[in-house]
Coordinates of C-alpha atoms in Angstrom, one line a residue:
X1 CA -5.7 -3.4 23.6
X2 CA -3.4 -1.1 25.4
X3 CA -1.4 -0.3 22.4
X4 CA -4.2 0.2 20.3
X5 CA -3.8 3.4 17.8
X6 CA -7.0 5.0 16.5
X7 CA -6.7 7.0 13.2
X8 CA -9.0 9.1 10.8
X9 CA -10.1 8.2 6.9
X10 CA -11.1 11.5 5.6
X11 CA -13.4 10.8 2.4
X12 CA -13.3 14.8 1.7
X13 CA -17.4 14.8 1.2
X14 CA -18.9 17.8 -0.2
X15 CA -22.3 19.0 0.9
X16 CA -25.1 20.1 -1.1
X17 CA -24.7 23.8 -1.2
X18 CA -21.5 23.8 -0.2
X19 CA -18.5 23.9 -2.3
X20 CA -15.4 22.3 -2.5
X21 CA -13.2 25.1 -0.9
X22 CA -15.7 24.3 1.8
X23 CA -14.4 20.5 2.2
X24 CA -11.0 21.7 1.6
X25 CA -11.6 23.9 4.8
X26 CA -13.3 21.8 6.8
X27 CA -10.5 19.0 6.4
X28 CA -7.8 21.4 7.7
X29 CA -9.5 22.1 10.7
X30 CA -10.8 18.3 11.3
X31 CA -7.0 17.6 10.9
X32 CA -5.7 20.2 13.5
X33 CA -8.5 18.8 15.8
X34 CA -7.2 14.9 15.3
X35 CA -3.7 16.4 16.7
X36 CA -5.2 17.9 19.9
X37 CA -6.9 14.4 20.5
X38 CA -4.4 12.0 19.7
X39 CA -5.1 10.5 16.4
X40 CA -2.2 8.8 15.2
X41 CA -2.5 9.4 11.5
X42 CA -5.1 11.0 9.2
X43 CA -5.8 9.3 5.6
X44 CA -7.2 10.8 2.7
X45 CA -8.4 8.7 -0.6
X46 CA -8.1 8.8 -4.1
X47 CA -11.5 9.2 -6.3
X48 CA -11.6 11.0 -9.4
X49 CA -14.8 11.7 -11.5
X50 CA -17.3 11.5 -8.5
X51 CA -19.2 14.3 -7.7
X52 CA -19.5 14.9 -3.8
X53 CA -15.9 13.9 -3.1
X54 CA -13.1 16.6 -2.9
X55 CA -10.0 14.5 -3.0
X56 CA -8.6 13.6 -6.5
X57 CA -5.3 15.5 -6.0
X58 CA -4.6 13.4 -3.3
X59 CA -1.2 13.5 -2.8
X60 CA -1.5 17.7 -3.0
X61 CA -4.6 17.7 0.0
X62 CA -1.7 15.6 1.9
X63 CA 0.5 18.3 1.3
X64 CA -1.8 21.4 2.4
X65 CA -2.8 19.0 5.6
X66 CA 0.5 18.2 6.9
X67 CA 1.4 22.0 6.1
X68 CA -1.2 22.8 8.3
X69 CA -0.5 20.4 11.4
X70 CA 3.0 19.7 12.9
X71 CA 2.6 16.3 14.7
X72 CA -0.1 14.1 13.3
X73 CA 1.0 11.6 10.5
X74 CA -0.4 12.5 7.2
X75 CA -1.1 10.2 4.2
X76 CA -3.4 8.4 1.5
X77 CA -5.5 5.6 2.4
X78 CA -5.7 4.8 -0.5
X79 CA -3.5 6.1 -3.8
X80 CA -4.7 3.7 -6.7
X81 CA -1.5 2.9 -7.7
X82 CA -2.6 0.9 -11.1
X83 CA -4.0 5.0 -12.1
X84 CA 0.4 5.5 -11.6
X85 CA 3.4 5.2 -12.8
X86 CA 5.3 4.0 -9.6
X87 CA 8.0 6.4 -10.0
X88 CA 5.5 9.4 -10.4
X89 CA 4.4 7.9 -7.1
X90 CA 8.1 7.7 -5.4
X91 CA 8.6 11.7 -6.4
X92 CA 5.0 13.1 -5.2
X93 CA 5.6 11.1 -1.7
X94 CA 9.1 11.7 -1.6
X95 CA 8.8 15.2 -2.2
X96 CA 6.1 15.0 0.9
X97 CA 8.7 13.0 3.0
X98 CA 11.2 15.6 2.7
X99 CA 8.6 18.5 3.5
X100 CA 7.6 16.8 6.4
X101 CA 10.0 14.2 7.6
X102 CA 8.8 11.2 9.6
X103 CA 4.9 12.1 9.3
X104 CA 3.9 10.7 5.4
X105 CA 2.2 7.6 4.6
X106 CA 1.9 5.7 1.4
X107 CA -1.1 3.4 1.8
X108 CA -2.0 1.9 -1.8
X109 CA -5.2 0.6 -3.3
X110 CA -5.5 -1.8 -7.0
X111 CA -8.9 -0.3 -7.5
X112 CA -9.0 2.7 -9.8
X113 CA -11.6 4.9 -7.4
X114 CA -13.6 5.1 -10.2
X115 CA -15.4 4.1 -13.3
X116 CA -13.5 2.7 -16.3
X117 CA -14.0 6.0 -19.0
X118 CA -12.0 7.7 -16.3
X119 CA -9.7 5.0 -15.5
X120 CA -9.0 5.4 -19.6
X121 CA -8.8 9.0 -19.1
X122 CA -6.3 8.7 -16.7
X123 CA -3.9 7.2 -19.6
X124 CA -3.2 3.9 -17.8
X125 CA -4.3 0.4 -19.7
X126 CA -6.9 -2.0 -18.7
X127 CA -4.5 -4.6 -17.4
X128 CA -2.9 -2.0 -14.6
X129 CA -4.5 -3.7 -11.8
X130 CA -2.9 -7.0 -12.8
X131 CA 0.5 -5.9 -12.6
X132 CA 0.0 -4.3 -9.1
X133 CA 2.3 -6.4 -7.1
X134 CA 5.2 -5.5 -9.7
X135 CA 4.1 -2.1 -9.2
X136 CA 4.8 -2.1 -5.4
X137 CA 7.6 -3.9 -5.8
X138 CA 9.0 -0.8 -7.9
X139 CA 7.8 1.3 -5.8
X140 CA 9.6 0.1 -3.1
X141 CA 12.6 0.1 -4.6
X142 CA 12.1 3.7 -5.5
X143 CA 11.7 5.0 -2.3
X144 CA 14.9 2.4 -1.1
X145 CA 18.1 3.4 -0.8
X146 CA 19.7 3.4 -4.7
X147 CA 21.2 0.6 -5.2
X148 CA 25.1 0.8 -7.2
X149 CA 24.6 0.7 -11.0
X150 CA 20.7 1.7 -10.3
X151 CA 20.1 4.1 -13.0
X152 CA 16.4 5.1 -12.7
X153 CA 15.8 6.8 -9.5
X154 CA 12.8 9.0 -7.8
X155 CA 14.6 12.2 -7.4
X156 CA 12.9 13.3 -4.5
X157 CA 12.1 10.0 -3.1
X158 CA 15.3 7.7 -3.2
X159 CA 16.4 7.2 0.2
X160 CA 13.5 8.7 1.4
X161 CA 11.8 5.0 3.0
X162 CA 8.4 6.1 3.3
X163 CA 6.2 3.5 5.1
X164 CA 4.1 1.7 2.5
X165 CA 1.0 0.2 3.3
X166 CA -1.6 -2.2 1.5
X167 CA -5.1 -1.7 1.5
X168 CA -7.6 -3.9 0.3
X169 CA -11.5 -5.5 0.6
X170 CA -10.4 -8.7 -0.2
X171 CA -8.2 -11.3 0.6
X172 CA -5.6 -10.2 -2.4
X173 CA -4.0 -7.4 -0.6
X174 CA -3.6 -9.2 3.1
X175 CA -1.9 -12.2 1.3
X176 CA 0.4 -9.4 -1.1
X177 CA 0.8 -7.6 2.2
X178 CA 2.0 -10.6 4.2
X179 CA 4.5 -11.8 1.4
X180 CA 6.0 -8.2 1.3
X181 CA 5.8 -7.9 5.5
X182 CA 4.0 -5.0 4.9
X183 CA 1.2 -3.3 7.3
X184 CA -1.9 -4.3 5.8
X185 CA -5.1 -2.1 6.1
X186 CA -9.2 -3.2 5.2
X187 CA -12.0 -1.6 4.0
X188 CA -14.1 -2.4 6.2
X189 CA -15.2 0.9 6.5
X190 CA -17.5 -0.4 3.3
X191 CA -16.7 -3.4 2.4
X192 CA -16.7 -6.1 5.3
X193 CA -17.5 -8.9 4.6
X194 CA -14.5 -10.6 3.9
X195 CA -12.3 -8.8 6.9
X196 CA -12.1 -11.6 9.2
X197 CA -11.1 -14.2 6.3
X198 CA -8.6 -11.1 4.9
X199 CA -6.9 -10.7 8.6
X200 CA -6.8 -14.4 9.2
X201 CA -4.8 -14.5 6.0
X202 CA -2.6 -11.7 7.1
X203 CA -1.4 -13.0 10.1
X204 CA -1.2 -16.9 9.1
X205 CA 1.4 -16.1 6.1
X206 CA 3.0 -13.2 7.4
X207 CA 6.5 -13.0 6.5
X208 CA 9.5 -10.9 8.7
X209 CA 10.9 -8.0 6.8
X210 CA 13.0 -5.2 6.9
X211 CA 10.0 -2.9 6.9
X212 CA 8.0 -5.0 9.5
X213 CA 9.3 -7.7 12.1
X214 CA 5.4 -8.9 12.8
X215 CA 1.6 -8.4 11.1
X216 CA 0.2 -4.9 11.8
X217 CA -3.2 -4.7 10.8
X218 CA -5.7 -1.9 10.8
X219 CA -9.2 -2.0 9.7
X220 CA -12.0 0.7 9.0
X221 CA -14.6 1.3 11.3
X222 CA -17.5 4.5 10.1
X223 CA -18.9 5.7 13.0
X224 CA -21.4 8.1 13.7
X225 CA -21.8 9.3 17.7
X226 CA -23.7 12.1 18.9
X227 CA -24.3 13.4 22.7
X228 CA -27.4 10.8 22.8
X229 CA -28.0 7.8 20.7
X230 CA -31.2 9.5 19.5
X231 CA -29.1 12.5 17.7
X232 CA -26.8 9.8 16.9
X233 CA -29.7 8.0 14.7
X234 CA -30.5 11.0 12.9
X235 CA -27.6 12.3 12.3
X236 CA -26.4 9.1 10.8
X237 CA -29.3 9.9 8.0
X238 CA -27.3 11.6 6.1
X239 CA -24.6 8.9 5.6
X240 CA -27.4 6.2 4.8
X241 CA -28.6 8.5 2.1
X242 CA -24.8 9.4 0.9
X243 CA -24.3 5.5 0.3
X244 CA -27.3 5.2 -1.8
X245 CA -26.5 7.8 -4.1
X246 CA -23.7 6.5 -4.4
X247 CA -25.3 2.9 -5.3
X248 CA -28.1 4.3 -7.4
X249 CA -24.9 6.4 -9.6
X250 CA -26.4 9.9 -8.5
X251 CA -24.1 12.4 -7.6
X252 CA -23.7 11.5 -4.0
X253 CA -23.5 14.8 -2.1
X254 CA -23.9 14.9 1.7
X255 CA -27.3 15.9 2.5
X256 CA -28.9 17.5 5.8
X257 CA -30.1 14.8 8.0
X258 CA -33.5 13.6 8.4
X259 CA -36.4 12.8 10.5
X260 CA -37.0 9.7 8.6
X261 CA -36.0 7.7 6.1
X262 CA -39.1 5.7 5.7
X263 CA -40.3 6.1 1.6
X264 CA -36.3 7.4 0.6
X265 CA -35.0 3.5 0.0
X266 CA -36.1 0.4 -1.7
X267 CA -36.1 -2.3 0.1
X268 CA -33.3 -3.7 -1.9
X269 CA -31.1 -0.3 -1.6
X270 CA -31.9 -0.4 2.1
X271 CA -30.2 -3.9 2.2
X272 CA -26.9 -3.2 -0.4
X273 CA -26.5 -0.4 2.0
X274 CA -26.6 -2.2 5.3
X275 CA -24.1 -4.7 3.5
X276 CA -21.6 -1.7 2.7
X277 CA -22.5 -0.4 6.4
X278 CA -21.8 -3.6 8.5
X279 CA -19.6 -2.0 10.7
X280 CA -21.1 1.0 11.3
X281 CA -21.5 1.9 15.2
X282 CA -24.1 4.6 15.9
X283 CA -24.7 6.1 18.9
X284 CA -24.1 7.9 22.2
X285 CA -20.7 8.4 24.3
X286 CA -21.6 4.8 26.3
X287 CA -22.8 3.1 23.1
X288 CA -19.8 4.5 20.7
X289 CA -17.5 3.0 23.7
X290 CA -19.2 -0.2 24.2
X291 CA -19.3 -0.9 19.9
X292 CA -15.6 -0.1 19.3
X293 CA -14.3 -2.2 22.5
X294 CA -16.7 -5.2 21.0
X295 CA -15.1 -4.7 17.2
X296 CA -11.8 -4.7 18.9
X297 CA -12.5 -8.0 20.7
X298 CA -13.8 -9.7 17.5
X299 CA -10.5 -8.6 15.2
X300 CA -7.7 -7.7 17.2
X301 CA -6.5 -5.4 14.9
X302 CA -3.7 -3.0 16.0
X303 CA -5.1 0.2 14.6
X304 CA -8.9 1.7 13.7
X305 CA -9.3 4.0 11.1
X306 CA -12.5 5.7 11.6
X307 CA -14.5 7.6 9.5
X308 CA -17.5 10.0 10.5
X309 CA -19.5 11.9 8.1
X310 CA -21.8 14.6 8.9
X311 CA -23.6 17.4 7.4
X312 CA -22.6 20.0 9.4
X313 CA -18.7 20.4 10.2
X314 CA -19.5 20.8 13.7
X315 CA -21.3 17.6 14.1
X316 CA -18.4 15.9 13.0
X317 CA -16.2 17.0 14.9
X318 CA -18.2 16.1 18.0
X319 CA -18.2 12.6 16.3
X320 CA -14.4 12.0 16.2
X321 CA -14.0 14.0 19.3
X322 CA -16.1 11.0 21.1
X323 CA -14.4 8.6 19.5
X324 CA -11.1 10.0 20.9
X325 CA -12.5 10.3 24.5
X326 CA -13.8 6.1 23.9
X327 CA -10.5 5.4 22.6
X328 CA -8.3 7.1 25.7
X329 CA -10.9 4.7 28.2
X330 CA -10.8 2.1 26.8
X331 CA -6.8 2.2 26.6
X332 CA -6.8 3.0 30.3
X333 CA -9.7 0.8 31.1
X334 CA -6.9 -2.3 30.5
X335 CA -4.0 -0.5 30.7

């Protein structure tokens, strides 16, 4: 628990009446707070097509980020590689790695991030996913160092060894990851319920590599803490709401919190959201502290990426700014 890193999963929201130079802004400046606090690594992820999220140029928000930091690591959590070609993928991140040396991460998802006409769009064919793991085996190799007689090469990016990760909300991924002795990160930011099964599967077949001597595992955690746990629940509103646009199809901007939620949902919406939601910790400083020490004890994992989302830009950063503060006591708590 000591060793325990926490991290931040930026989903780049946009708000109703706002715009997304807004979310562009706002990122930046949640970024350059994660370095004052000690967030290890801040992740952004790869949609395209879907209204209310900024980040479809992923790899070039990476870029204006870690332009805009100096210490914090900076990277995608996830790029949907089967949307690549693996060496367009080696150059964009290689390019980054050679911007800013020793702070880019490559995590990589087999989803598209979004619905099949713009998975066509993005001129990639329908069996993409099914060659992922020869994808990140090429990938790899990209970003290796060239081998003799190797005549394609990522120019940026050979030599360049940035740390790849797999992400996943299924077992697939932890059992790719553990072949490859790669770190392995879950969704379980909305999708847990198959993390304990996907990290058991991790760590039982890991295999030694040059990239990893042991499992490293992270896992997402959303998390929405307030001064109280009654501003907390309110707050945490506008996230419920967000996820069942999002379920319904509806352009899934974040909207002001409210008072109540009571007529908003359908029963069964209020239940596919729970399921999406399982981890979610809301609350105050001694409730936020108390949830992520408990998820801790129940998965082990090495690492937390959380993710907050608020209406208002200030309101999230009070939320990771608690979530730093639990993080620090908890670490000294059993240090």
């Amino acid at each position: 628990m000591s060793e325990t890193r926490y991290s931040i999963l930026d989903l780049a929201a946009v708000k109703e009446n706002g715009t997304i130079a807004d979310s562009f802004r706002a990122s930046l400046d949640l970024a350059q707070h994660a370095e004052q606090w000690g967030f290890t690594r801040y992740w952004l992820a790869e949609h395209h097509n879907m209204a209310g999220i900024a980040s479809a140029a992923t790899a070039v928000l990476i870029g204006h980020l870690a332009g805009g930091t100096s210490r914090i690591r900076v990277g995608s959590g996830g790029i949907m590689l089967p949307n690549h070609s693996p060496l367009v993928i080696a150059e964009q991140f290689g390019t980054l790695e050679t911007l800013y040396p020793g702070r880019i991460d490559l995590g990589l998802g087999r989803a598209p991030g979004t619905d099949p006409q713009t998975a066509r769009a993005l001129r990639r064919n329908a069996s993409s996913s099914h060659d992922f793991p020869d994808d990140v085996a090429e990938l790899l190799a990209l970003l290796d160092d060239p081998q003799p007689g190797q005549t394609l090469r990522a120019i940026p990016g050979s030599g360049t060894h940035v740390p790849v990760w797999l992400l996943g909300s299924s077992t697939f991924s932890a059992q790719l990851a553990a072949t490859l002795g790669l770190p392995f990160a879950f969704a379980s930011h909305f999708a847990p319920q198959q993390l304990r099964d996907a990290l058991a599967v991790y760590r039982d077949t890991f295999r030694p590599s040059r990239y990893l001597a042991k499992p490293y595992a992270m896992a997402g955690v959303p998390i929405i803490a307030a001064d109280t746990d009654e501003g907390a629940q309110r707050l945490a509103t506008s996230l419920i709401l967000r996820v069942a646009k999002l379920i319904r199809g509806e352009p899934f901007f974040m909207a002001p919190p409210v008072d109540s939620l009571y007529g908003l949902l359908s029963n069964d919406e209020s239940l596919l959201v729970q399921s999406k939601l399982g981890a979610l910790i809301i609350g105050g400083p001694e409730r936020v502290q108390a949830g992520i020490e408990e998820f801790l004890a129940d998965t082990g994992v090495d690492e937390i990426m959380f993710t907050s989302e608020a209406y208002l830009h200030v309101d999230r950063l009070r939320s990771f700014e608690i979530v730093a503060t639990a993080m620090r006591q908890l670490t000294l708590a059993l240090a």
